[in-house]
Short mmCIF file of C-alpha atoms and ligand atoms in Angstrom, two decimals:
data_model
loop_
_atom_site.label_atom_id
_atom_site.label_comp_id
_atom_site.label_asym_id
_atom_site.label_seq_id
_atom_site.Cartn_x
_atom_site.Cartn_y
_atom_site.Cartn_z
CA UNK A 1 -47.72 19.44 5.12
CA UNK A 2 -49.57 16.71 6.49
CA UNK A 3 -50.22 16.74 10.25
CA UNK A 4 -50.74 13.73 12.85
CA UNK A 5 -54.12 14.04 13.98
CA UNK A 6 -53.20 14.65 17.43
CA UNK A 7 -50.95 17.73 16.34
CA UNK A 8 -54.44 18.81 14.24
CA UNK A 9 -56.46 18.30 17.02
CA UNK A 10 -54.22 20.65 19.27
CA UNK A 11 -53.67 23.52 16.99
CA UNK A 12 -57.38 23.13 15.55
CA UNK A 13 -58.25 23.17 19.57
CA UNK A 14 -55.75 26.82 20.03
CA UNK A 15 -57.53 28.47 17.59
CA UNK A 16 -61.04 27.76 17.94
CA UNK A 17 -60.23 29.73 21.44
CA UNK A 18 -58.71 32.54 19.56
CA UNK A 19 -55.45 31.80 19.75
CA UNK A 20 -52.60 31.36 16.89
CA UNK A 21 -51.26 28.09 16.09
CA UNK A 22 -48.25 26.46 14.15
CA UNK A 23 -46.16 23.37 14.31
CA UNK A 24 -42.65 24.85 14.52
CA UNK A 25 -38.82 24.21 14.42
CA UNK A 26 -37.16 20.70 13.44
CA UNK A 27 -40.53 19.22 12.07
CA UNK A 28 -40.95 21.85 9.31
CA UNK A 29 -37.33 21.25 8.77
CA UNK A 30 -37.76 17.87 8.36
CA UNK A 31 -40.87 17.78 6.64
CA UNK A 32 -39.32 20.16 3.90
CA UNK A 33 -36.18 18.20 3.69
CA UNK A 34 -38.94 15.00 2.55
CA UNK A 35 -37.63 13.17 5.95
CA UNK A 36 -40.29 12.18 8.60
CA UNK A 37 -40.38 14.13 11.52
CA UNK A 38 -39.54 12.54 14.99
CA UNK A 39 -41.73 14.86 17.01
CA UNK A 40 -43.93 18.03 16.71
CA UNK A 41 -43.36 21.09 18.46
CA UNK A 42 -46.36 23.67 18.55
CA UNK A 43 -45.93 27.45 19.08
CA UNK A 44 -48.70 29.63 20.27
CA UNK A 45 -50.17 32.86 21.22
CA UNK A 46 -51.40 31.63 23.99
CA UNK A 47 -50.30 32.47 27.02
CA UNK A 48 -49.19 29.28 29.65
CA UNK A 49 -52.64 29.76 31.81
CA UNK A 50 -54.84 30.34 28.43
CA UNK A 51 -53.17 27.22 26.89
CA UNK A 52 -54.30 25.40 30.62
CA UNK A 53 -57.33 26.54 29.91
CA UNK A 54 -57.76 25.25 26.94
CA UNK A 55 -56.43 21.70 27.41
CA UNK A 56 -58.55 21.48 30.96
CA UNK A 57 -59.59 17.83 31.75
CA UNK A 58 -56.95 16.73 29.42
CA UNK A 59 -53.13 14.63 30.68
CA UNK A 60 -50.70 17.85 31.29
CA UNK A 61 -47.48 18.40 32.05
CA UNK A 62 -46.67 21.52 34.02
CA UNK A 63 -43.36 21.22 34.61
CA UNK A 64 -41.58 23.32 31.90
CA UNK A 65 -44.02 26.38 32.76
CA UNK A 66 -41.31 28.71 33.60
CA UNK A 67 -40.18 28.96 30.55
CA UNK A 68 -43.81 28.57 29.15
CA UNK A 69 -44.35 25.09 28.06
CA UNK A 70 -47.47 22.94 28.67
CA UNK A 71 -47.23 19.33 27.64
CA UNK A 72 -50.41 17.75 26.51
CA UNK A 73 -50.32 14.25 26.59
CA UNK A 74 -52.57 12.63 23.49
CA UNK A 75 -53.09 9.06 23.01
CA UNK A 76 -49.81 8.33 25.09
CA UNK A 77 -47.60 11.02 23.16
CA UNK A 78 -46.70 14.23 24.74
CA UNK A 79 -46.87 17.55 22.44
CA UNK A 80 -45.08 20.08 23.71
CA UNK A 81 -46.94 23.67 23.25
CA UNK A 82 -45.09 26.38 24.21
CA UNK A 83 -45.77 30.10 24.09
CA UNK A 84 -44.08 32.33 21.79
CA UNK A 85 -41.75 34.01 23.91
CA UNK A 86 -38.22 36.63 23.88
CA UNK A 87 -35.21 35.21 25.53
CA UNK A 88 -34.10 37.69 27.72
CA UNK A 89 -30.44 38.41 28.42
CA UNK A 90 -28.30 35.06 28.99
CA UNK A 91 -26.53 34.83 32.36
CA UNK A 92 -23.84 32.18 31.98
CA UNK A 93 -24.05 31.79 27.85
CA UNK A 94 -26.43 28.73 28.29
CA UNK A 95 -29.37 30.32 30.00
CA UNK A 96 -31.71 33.20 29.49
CA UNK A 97 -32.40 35.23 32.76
CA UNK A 98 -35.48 35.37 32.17
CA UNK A 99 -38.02 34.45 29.16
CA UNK A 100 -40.58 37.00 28.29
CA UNK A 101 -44.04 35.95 26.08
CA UNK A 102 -44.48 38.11 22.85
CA UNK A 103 -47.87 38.07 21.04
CA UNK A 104 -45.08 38.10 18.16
CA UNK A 105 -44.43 34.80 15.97
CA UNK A 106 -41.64 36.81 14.08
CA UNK A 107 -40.15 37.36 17.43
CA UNK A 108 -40.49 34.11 18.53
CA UNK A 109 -38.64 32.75 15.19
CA UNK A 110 -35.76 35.31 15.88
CA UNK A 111 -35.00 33.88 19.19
CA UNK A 112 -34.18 30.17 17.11
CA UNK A 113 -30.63 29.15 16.47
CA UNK A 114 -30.51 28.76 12.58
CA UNK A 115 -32.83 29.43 9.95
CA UNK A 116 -33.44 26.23 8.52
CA UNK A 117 -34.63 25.71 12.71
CA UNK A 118 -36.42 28.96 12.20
CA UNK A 119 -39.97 28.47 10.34
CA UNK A 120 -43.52 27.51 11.53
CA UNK A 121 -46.45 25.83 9.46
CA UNK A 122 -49.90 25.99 10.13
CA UNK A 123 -52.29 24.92 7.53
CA UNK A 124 -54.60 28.12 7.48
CA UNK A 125 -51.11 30.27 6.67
CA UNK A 126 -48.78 27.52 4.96
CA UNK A 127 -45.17 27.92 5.82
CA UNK A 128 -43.86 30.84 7.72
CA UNK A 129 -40.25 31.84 6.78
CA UNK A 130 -38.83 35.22 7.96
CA UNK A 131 -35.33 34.58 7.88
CA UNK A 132 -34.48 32.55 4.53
CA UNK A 133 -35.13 29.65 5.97
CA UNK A 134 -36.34 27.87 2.48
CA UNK A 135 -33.36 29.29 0.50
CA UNK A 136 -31.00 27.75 2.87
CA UNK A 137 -32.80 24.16 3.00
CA UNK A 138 -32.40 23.93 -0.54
CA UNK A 139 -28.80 25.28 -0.72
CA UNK A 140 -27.79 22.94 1.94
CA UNK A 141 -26.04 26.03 4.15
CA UNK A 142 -26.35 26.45 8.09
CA UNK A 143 -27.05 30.11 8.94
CA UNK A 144 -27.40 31.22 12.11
CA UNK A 145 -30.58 33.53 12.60
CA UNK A 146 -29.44 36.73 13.12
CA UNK A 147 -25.54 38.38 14.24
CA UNK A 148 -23.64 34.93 14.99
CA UNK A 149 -21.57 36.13 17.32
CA UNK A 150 -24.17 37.60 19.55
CA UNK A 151 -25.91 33.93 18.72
CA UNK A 152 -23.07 32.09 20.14
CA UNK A 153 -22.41 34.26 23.14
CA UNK A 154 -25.93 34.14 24.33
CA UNK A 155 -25.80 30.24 24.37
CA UNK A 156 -22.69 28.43 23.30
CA UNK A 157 -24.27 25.23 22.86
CA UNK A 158 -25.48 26.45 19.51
CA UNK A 159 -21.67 26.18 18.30
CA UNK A 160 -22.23 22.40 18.80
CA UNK A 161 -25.83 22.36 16.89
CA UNK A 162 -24.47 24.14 14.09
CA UNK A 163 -21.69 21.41 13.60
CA UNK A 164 -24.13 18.44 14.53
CA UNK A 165 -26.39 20.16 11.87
CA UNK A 166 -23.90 20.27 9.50
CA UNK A 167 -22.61 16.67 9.47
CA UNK A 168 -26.67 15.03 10.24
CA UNK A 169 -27.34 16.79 6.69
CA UNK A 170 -24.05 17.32 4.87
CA UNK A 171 -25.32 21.21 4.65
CA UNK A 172 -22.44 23.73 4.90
CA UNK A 173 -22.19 26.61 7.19
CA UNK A 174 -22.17 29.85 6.19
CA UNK A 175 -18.86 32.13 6.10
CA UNK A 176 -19.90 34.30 8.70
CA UNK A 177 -21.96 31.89 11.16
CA UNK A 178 -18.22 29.35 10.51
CA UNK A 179 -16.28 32.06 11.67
CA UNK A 180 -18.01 32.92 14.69
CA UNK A 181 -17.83 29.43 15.50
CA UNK A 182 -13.85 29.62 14.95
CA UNK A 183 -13.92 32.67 17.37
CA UNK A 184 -15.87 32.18 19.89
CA UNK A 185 -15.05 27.88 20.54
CA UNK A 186 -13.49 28.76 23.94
CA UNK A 187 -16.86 29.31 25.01
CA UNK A 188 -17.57 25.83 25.17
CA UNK A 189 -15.85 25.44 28.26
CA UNK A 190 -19.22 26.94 29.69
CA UNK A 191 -21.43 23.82 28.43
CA UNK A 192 -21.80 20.98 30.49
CA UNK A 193 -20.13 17.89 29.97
CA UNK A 194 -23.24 15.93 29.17
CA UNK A 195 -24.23 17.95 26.59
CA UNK A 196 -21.14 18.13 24.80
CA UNK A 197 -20.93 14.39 24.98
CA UNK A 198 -24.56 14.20 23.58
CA UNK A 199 -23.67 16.97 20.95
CA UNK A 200 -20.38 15.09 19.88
CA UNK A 201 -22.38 12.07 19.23
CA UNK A 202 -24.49 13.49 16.85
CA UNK A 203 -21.24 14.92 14.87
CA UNK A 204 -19.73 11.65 14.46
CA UNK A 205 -23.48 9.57 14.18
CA UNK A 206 -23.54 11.82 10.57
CA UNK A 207 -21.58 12.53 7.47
CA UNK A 208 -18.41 14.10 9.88
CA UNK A 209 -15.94 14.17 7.53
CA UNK A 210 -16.39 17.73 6.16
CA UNK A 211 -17.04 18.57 10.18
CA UNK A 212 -13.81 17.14 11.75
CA UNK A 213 -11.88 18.19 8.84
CA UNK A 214 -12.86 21.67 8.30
CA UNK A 215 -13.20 22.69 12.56
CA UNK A 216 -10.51 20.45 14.14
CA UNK A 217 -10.07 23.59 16.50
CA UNK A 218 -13.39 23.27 17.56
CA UNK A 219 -13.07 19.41 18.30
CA UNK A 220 -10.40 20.19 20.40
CA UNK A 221 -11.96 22.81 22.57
CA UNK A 222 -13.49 19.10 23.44
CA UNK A 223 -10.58 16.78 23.32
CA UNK A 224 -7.58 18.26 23.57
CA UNK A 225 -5.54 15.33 23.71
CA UNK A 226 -6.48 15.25 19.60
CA UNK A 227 -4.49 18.30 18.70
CA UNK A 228 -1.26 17.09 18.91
CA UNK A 229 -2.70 14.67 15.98
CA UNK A 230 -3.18 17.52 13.68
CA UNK A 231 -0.21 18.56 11.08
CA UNK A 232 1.42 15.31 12.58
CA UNK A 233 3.60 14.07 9.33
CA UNK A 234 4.10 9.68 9.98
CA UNK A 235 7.19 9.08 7.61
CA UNK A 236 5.22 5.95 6.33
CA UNK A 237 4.89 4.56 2.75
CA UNK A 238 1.79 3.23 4.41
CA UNK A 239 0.30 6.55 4.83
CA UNK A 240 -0.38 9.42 3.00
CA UNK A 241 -1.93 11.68 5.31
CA UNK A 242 -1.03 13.25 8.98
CA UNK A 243 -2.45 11.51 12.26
CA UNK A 244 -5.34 13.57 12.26
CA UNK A 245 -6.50 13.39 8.50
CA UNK A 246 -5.80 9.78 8.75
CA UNK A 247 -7.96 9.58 11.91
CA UNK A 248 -11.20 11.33 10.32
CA UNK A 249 -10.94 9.76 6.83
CA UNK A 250 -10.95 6.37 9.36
CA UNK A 251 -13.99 7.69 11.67
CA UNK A 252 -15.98 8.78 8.48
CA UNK A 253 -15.24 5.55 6.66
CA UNK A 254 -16.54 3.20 9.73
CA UNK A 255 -19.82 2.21 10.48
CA UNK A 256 -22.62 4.50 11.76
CA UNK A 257 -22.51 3.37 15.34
CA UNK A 258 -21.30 5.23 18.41
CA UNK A 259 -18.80 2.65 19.55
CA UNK A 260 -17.03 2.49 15.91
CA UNK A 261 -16.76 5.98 15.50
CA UNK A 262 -15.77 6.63 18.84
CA UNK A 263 -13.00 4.03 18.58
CA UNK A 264 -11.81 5.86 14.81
CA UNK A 265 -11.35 9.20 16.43
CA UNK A 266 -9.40 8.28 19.38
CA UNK A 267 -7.69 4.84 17.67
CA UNK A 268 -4.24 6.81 16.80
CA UNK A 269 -4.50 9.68 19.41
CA UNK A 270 -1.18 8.30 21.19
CA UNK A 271 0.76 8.10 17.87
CA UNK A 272 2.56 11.36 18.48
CA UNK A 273 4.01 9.97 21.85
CA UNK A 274 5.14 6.87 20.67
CA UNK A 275 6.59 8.45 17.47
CA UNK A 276 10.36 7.86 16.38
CA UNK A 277 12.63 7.36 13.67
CA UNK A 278 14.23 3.75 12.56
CA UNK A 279 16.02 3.47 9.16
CA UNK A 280 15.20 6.90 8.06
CA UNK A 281 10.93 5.63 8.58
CA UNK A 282 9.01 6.97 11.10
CA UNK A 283 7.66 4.39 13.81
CA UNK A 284 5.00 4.04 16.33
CA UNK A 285 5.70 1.50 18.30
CA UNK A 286 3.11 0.62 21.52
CA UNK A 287 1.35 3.66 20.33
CA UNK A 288 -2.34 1.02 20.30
CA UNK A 289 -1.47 0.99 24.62
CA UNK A 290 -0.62 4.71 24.65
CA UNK A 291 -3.73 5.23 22.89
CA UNK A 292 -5.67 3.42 24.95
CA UNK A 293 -4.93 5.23 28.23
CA UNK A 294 -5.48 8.50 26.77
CA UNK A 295 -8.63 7.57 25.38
CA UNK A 296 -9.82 6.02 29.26
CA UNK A 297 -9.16 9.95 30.55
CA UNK A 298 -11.23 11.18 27.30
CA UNK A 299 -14.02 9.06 27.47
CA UNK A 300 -14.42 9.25 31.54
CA UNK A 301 -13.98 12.96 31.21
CA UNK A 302 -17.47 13.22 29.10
CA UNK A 303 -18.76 10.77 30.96
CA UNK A 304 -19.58 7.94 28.52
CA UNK A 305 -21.17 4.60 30.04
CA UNK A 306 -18.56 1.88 31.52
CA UNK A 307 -20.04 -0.32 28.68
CA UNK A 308 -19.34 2.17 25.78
CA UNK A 309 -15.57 2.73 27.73
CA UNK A 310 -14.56 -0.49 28.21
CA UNK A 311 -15.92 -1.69 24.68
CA UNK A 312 -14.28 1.16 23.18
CA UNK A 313 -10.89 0.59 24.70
CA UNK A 314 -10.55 -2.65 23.98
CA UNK A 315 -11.25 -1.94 20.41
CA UNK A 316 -8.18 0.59 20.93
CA UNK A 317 -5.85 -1.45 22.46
CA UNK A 318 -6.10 -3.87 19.99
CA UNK A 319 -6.75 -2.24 16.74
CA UNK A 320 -3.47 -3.12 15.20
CA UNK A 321 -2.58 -6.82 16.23
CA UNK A 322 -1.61 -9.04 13.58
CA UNK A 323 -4.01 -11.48 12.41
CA UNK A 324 -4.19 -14.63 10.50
CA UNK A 325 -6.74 -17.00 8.46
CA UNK A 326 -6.04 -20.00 9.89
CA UNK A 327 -8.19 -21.92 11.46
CA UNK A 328 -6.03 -22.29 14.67
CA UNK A 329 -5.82 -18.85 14.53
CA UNK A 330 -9.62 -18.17 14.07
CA UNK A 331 -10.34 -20.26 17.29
CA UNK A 332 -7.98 -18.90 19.71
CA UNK A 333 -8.98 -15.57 18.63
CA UNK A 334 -12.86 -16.27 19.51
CA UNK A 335 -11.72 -17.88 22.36
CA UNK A 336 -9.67 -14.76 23.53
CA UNK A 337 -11.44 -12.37 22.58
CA UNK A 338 -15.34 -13.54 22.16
CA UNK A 339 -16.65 -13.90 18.70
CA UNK A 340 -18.81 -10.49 18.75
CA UNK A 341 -15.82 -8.46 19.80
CA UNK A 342 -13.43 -10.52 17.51
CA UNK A 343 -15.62 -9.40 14.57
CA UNK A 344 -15.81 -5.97 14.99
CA UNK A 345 -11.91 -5.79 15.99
CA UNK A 346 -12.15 -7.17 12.12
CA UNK A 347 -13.89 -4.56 11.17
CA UNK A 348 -11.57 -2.16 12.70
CA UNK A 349 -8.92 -3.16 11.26
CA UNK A 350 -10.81 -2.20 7.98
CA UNK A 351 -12.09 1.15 8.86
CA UNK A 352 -8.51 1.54 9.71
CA UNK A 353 -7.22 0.75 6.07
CA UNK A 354 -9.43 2.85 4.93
CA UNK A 355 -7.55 5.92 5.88
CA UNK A 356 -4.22 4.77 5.08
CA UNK A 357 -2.54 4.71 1.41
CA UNK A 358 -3.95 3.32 -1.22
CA UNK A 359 -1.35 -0.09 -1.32
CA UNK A 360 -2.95 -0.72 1.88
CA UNK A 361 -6.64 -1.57 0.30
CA UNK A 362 -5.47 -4.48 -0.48
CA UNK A 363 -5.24 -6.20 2.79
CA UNK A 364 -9.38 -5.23 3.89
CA UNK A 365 -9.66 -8.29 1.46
CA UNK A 366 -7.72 -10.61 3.61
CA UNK A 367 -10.01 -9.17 6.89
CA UNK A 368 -12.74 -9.71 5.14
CA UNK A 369 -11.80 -13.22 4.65
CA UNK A 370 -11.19 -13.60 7.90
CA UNK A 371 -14.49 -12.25 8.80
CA UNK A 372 -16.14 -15.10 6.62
CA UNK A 373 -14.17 -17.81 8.05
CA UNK A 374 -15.17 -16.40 11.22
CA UNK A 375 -18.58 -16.66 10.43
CA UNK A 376 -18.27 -20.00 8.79
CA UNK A 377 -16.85 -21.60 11.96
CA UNK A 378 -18.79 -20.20 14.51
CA UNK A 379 -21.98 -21.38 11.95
CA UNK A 380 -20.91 -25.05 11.75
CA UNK A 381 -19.92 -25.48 15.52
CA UNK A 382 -20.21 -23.65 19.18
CA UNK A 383 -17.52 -21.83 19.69
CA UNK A 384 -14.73 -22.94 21.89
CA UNK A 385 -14.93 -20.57 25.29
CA UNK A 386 -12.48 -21.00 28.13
CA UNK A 387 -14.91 -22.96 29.88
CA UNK A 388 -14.24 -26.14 28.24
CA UNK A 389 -10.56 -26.43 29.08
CA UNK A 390 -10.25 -28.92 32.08
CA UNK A 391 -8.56 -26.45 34.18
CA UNK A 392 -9.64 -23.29 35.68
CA UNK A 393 -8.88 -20.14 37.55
CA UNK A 394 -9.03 -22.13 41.06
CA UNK A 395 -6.05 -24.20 39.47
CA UNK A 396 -4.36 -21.77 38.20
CA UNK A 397 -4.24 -20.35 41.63
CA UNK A 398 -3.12 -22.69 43.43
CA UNK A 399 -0.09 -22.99 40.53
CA UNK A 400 0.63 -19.57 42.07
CA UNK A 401 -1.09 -17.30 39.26
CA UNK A 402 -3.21 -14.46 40.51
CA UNK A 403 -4.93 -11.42 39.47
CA UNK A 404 -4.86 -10.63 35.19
CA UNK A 405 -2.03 -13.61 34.94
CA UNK A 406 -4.81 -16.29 35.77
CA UNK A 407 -7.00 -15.45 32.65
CA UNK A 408 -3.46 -14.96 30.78
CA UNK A 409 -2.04 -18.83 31.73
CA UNK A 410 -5.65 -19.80 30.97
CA UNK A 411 -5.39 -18.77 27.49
CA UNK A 412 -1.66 -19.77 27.07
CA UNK A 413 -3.12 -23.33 27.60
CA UNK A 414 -5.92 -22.82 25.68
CA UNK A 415 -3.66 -21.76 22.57
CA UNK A 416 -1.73 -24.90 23.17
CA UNK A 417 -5.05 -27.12 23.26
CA UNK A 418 -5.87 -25.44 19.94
CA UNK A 419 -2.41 -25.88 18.47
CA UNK A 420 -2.44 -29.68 19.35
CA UNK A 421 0.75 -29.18 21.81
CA UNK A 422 -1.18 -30.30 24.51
CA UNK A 423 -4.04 -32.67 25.31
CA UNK A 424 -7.13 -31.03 27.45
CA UNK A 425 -6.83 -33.04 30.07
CA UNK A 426 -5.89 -31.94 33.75
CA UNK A 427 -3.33 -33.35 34.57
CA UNK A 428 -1.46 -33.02 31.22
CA UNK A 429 -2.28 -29.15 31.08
CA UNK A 430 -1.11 -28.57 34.59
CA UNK A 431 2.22 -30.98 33.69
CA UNK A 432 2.41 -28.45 30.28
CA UNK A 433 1.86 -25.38 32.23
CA UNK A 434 4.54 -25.80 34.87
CA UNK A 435 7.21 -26.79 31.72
CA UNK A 436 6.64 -23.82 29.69
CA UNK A 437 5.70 -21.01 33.06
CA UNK A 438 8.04 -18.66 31.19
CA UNK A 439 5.89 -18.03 27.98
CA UNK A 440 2.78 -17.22 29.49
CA UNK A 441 2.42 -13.76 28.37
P1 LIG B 501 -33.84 17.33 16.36
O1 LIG B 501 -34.41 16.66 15.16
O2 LIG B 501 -32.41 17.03 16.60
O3 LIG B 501 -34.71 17.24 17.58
P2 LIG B 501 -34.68 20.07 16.42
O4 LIG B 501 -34.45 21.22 15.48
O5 LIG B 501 -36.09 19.64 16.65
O6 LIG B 501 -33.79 18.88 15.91
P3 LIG B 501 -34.58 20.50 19.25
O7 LIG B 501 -33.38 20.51 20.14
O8 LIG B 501 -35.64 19.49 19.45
O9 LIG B 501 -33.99 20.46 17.77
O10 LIG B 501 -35.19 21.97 19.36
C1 LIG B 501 -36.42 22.34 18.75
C2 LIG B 501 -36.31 23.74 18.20
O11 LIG B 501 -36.01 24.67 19.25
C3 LIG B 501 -35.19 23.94 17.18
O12 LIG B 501 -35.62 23.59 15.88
C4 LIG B 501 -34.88 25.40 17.31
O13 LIG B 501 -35.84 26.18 16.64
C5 LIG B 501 -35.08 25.65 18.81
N1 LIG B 501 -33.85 25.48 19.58
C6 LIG B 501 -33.42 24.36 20.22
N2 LIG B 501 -32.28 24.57 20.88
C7 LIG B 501 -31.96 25.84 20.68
C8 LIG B 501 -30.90 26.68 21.11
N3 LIG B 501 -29.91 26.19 21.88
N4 LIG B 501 -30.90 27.98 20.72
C9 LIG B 501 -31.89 28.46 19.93
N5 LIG B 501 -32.92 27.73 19.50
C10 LIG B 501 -32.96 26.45 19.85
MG1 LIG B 502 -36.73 18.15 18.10
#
């Protein structure tokens, strides 16, 4: 394993003052795995004081000495180095009472959540690996170190890891270490809502399927509002698969970013409210709206931005409008809804087909053409905005619009400026406006 120089310089530093040494955790993961570690973590001997000590005249960073971390701060980076140590007995399944040091690497590895998170390195020993660690790397399988269940009660984040784990690198988890997770999800309730919302990020941000389709229970200890998704039958040629298979094939099958896969798992979640049955098919009509104000409570509930929200409900709302490749079409559609957001509402509507029946592939061709003429347009000339109409909002007021229906008549006129019904002038779009009042929708 090939150390940064700063990580060389630390450990080389620990042990010509007698101490033991070893990088430890996700970077010997990583490094194993052939991927490039983000960070280094060092383990030590050392006790907090000794490592002081040792780093004296150096940047440090006492803050984490409770639990007996020093940060050393080299050339800019901070390296953690943290003192083996024994979790003691964990008060509220999160936190340990109280950490005690061990002069014990072995029992500072059996404290770690799995055993692929469980080996050191140091370049006088080579890899350290008590607990199978290797075997597990290479057989792709998420164990946790020790009884799981005791694992999982001590801190139920881990449940969360193990899954995040799971999807980041497509490993499995092990029989015993999945049912414990099975078991033991109500403990979640005990994690805090930023961490689960950090933790469910890193699920989807991965290869999820195998995760959302194999511990749906466990994503609805989280969302709740998902499980009436699960076993739902739709009663549609146009699928072949309940809400909730339907919904993860979708949320795998869309891009790697947060706002995608965020909009995939919640897209349908108001299809079993809106279900009923017309002609002996089962509909779902309104269920994009329904969806949409279930989604606001989900997303406010674990706290995600206003920007990620609002981005992701709009996605939502509109995920299933019909859409056309004209070029009248294509321009009120930028105009509407702004050409970045018209895109990816494109490309939603793709990720979309992608969980539904086979005779529905065919259409992703027709978005993607729309896509391209998208493109094409907004490439040979600015986009048309709402600005350029010769009315605005102060007009539409004093026609006796207010509040969402001002941007709604503004649009109405700008469709008809794009359709060639009317010309953009003011007083003809006022004249236009006041004839046709009762179609502004
Ligand atoms: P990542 O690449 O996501 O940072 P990581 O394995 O480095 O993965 P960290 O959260 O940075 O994860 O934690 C560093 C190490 O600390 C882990 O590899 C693991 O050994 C240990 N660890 C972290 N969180 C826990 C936990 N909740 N319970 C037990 N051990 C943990
Ligand atoms: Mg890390």
């Amino acid at each position: 394993m090939h150390l940064p120089e700063n990580i060389v310089y630390i450990t080389d530093k620990l042990a010509e003052n007698g101490y033991e040494a070893f990088v430890v955790g996700g970077c010997v993961r990583d490094y194993l795995l052939g991927q490039c570690p983000k960070d280094y973590d060092v383990t030590t001997s050392a006790l907090p004081e000794q490592i002081i000590e040792c780093f004296k005249g150096e940047r440090l960073l006492t803050n984490g000495l409770k639990h007996g971390t020093v940060t050393v701060i080299k050339d800019d980076i901070p390296i953690e180095i943290t003192t083996y140590r024994i979790d003691g007995d964990y008060k509220d399944h999160r936190h340990p009472e109280k950490v005690e040091f061990t002069s014990s690497l072995k029992e500072d590895l059996s404290r770690r959540d799995f055993t692929i998170n469980a080996m050191a390195y140091s370049e006088k020993t080579g890899v350290v690996d008590y607990f199978g660690g290797q075997d597990d790397l290479k057989n792709g399988i998420i164990r946790a170190v020790g009884n799981p269940y005791k694992r999982f009660d001590e801190d139920a984040l881990r449940i969360l890891r193990a899954l995040r784990f799971s999807s980041r690198f497509g490993f499995e988890i092990e029989r015993n270490t999945s049912d414990a997770i099975h078991r033991l999800r109500y403990l979640l309730e005990r994690i805090s809502v930023e961490r689960i919302q950090t933790e469910l990020c890193g699920i989807l941000l991965g290869n999820c399927y195998d995760v959302l389709y194999n511990y749906p229970d466990v994503i609805c200890e989280i969302i709740p509002e998902l499980r009436p998704s699960i076993g739902f039958l739709q009663y549609t040629k146009y699928h072949n698969r309940t809400v909730y298979r339907h919904t993860i094939k979708a949320t795998a099958e869309s891009d790697c970013d947060i706002i995608s896969r965020l909009t995939m798992l919640l897209h349908d979640v108001g299809k079993p409210d809106s279900f009923y049955m017309e002609d002996g098919r089962g509909r779902f009509k309104g269920h994009a709206l329904i969806s949409r104000d279930i989604s606001e409570k989900v997303l406010k509930r674990l706290k995600f931005s206003n920007k990620i929200t609002e981005e992701v409900l709009f996605l939502i709302e509109n995920h299933s409008i019909k859409m056309n490749d004209t070029d009248k079409y294509i321009k009120k559609a930028v105009v509407r809804y702004g050409e970045e957001r018209f895109l990816k509402l494109i490309d939603i509507h793709i990720f979309d087909n992608l969980g539904k029946a086979e005779m529905c592939l065919w259409e992703n061709d027709f978005f993607r053409s729309i896509a391209q003429h998208t493109r094409e347009y907004l490439d040979s000339q600015p986009a048309l905005t709402l600005k350029s109409l010769k009315v605005n909002g102060n007009d539409m007021m004093a026609l006796g619009f207010s509040g969402a229906d001002i941007g709604k008549a503004l649009n109405f006129l700008m469709d008809a400026v794009i359709d060639e019904h009317c010309k953009n002038e003011k007083d003809k779009l006022i004249e236009y406006l006041k004839r046709n009042r009762k179609n502004v929708k």
